[in-house]
PDB file of C-alpha atoms in Angstrom:
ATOM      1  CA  UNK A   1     -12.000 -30.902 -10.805  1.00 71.00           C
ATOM      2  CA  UNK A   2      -8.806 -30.592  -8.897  1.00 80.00           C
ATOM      3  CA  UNK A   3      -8.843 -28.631  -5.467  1.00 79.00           C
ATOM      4  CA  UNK A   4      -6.199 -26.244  -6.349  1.00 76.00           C
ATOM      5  CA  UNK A   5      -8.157 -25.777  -9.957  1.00 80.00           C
ATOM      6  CA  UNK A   6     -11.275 -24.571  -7.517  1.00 82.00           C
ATOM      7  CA  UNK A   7      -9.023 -22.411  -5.379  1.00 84.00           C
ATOM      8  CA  UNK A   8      -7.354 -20.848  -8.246  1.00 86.00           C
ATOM      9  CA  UNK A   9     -10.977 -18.615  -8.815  1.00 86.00           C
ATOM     10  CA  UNK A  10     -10.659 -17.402  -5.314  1.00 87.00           C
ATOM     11  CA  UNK A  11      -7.448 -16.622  -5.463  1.00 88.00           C
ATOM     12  CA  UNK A  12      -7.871 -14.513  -8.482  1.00 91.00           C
ATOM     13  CA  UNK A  13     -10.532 -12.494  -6.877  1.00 91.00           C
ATOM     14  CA  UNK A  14      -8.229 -11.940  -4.248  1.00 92.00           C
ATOM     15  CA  UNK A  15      -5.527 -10.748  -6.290  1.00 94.00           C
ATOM     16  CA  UNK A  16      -7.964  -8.382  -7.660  1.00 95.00           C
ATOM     17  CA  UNK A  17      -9.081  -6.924  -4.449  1.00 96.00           C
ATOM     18  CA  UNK A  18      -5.123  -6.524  -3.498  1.00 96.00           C
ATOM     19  CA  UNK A  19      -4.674  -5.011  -6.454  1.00 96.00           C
ATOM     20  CA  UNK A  20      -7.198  -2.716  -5.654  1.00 97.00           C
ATOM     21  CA  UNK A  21      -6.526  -1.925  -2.222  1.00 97.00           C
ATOM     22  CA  UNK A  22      -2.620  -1.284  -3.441  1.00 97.00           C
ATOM     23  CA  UNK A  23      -3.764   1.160  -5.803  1.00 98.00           C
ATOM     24  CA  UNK A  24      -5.807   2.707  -2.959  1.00 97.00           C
ATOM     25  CA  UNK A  25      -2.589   2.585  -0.964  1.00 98.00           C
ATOM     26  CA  UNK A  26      -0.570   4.420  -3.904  1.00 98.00           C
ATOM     27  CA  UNK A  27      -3.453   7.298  -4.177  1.00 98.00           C
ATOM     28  CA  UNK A  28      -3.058   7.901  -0.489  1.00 98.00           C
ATOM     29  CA  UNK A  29       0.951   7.812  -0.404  1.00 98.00           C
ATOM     30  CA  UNK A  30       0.091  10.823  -3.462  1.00 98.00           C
ATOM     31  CA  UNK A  31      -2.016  12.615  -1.476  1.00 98.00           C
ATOM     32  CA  UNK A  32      -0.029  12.808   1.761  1.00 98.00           C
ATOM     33  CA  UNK A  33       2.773  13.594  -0.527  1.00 98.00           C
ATOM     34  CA  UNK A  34       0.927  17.094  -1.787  1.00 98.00           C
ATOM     35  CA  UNK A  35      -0.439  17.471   1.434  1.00 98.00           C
ATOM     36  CA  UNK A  36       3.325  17.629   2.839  1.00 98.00           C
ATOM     37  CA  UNK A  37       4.151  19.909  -0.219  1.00 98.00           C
ATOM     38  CA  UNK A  38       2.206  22.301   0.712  1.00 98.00           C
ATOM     39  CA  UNK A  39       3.078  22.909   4.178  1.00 98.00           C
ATOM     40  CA  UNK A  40       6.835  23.216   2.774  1.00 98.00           C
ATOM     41  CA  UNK A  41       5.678  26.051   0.696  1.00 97.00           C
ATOM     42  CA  UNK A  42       3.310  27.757   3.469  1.00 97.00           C
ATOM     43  CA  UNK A  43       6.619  27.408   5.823  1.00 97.00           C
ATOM     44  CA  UNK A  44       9.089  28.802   3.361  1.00 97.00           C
ATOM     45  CA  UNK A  45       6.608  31.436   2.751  1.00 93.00           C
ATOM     46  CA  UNK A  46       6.069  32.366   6.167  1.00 94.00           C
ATOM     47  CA  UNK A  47      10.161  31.831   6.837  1.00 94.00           C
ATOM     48  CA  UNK A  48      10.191  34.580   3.256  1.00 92.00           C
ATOM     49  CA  UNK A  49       7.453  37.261   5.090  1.00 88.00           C
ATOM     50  CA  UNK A  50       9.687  36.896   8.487  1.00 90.00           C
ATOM     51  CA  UNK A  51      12.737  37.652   6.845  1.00 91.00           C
ATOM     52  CA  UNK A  52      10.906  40.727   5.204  1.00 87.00           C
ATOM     53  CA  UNK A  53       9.443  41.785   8.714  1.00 84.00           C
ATOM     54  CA  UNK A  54      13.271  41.548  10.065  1.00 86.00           C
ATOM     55  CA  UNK A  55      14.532  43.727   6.830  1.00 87.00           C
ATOM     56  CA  UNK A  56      11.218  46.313   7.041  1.00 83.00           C
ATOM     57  CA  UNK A  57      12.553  47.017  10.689  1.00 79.00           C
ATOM     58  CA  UNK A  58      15.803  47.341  10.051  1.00 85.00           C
ATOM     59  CA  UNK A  59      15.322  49.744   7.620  1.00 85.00           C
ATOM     60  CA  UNK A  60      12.953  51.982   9.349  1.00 82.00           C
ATOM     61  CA  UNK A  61       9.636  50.615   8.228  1.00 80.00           C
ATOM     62  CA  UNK A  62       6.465  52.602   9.356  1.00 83.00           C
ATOM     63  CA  UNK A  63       4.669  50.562  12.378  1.00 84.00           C
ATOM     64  CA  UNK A  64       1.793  50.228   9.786  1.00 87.00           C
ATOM     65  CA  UNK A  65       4.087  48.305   7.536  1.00 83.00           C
ATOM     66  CA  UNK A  66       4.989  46.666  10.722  1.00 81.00           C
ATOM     67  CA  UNK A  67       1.539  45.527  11.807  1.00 87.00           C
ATOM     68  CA  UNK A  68       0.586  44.726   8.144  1.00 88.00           C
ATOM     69  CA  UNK A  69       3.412  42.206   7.963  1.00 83.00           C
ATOM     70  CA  UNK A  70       2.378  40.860  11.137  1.00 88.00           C
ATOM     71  CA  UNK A  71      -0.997  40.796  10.803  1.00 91.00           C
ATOM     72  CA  UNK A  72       0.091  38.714   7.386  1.00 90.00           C
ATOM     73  CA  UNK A  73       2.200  36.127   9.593  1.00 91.00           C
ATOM     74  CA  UNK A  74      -0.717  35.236  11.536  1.00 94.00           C
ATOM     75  CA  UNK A  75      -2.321  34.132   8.741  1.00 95.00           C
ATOM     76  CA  UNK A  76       0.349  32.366   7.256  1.00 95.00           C
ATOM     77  CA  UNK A  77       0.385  30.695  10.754  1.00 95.00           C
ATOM     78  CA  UNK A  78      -3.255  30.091  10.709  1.00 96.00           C
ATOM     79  CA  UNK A  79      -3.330  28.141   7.377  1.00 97.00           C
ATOM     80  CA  UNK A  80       0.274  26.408   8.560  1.00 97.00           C
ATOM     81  CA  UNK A  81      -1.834  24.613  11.260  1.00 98.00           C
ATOM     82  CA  UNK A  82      -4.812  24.047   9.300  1.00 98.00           C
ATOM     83  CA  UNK A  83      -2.508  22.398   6.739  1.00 98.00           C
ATOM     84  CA  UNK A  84      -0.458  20.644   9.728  1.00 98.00           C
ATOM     85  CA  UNK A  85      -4.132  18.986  10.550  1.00 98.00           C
ATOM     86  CA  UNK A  86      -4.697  18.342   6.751  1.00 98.00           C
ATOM     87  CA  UNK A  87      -0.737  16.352   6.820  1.00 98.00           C
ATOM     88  CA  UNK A  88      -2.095  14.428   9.788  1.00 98.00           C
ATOM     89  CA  UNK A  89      -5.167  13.118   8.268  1.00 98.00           C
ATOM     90  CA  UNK A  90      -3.604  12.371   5.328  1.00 98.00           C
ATOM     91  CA  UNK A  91      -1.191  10.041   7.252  1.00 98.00           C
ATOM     92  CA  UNK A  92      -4.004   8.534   8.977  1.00 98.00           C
ATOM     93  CA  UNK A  93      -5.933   7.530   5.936  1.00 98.00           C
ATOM     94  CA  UNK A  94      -2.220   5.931   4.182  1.00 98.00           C
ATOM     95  CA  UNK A  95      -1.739   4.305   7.402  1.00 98.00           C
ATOM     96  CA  UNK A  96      -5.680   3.021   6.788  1.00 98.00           C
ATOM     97  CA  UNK A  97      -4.934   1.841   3.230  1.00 98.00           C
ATOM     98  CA  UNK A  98      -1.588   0.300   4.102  1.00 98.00           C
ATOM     99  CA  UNK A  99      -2.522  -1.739   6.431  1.00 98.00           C
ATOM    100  CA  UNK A 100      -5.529  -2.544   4.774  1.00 98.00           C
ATOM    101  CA  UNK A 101      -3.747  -3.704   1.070  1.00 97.00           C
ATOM    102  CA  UNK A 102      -1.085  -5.353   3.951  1.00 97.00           C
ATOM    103  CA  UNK A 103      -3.960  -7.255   5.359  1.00 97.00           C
ATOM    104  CA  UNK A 104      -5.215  -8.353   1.777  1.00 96.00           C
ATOM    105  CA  UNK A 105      -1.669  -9.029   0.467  1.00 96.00           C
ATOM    106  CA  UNK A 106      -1.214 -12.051   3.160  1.00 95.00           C
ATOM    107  CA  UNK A 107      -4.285 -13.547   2.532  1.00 94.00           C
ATOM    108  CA  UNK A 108      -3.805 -13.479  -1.178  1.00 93.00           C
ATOM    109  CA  UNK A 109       0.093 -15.449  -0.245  1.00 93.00           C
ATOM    110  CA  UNK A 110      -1.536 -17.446   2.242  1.00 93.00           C
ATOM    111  CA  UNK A 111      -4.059 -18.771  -0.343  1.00 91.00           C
ATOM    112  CA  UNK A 112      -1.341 -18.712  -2.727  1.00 90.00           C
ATOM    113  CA  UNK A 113       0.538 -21.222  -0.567  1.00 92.00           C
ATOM    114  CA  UNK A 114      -2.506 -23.449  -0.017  1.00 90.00           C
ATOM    115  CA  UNK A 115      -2.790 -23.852  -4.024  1.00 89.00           C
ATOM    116  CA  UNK A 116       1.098 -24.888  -4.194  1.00 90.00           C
ATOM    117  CA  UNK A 117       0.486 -27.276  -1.217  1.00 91.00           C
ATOM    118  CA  UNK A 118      -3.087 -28.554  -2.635  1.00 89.00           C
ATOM    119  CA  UNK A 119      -0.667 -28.957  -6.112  1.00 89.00           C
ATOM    120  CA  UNK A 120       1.668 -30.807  -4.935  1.00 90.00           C
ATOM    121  CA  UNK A 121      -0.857 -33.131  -2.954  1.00 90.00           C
ATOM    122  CA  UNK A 122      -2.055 -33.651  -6.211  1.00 89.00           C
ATOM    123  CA  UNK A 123       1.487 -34.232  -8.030  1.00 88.00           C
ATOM    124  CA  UNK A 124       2.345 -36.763  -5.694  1.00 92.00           C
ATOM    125  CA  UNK A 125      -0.887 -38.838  -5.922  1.00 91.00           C
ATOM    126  CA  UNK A 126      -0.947 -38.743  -9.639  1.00 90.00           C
ATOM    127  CA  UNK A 127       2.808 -39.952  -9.448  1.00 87.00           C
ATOM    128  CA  UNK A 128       1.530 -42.876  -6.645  1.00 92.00           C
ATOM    129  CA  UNK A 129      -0.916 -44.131  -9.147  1.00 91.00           C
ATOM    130  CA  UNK A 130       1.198 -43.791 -12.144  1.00 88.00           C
ATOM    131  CA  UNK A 131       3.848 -46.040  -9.858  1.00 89.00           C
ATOM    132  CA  UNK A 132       1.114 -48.478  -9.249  1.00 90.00           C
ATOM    133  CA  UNK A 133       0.231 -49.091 -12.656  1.00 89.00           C
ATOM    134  CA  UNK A 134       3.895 -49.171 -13.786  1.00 87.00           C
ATOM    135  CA  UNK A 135       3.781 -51.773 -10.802  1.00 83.00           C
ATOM    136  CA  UNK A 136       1.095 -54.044 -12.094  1.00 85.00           C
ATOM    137  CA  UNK A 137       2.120 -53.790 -15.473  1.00 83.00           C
ATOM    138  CA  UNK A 138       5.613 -55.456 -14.620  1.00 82.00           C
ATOM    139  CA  UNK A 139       3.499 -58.017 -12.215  1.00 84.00           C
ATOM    140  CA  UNK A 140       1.534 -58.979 -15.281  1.00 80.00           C
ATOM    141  CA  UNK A 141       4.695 -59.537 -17.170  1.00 79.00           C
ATOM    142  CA  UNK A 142       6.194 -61.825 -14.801  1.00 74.00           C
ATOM    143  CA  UNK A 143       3.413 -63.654 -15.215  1.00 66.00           C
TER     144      UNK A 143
END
């Protein structure tokens, strides 16, 4: 059997475990994606409640309105950071599976190289001996 024939196994199972790692990749780029969604919303929400604490004052809000509104923001602000924590991991773990299908994806060209190099090895020693007996044949017919 013909080198690149053997190699062609191994490269399939490394096409497979790119293709794998990619999809890894893709669930990771989703999740930092919500991840990011969501502290959008908790800032617009807490840029919403700080508008309403600026309108509450100017209006003459009681200071128990006040302190309720404020006592709201610091919550808002609370889960903002937990969520800014939540972003950060999330970009940690993409980074992870990027570099990791990255890693994969060379290795699968790389041995995808070696089977076009092994081929035309191959090609060309095929086409040597088919030269060589086009060679004696025309030697035998001189003769």
């Amino acid at each position: 059997m013909r080198r690149s024939k053997r190699l062609q196994v191994v490269l399939e199972l490394a096409k497979r475990k790119e293709d794998e790692a990619l999809k890894a990749m893709q669930t990771a780029q989703s999740s930092l994606n919500q991840q990011r969604a969501k502290l959008q919303e908790l800032i617009q929400y807490q840029q919403e409640y700080q508008q309403a604490l600026r309108d509450a004052f100017s209006t003459g809000a009681t200071a128990e309105n006040c302190a309720t509104y404020q006592h709201f923001l610091s919550q808002v602000g609370g889960a903002i950071e937990q969520q800014q924590k939540a972003v950060t991991l999330a970009e940690e773990q993409f980074s992870k599976a990027r570099l990791h299908w990255q890693s994969l994806y060379e290795k699968q060209k790389g041995m995808d190289g070696l089977i076009d190099r092994f081929r035309d090895e191959e090609d060309r020693e095929i086409d040597k001996k088919e030269q060589q007996m086009i060679d004696e044949l025309s030697q035998r017919k001189r003769h």
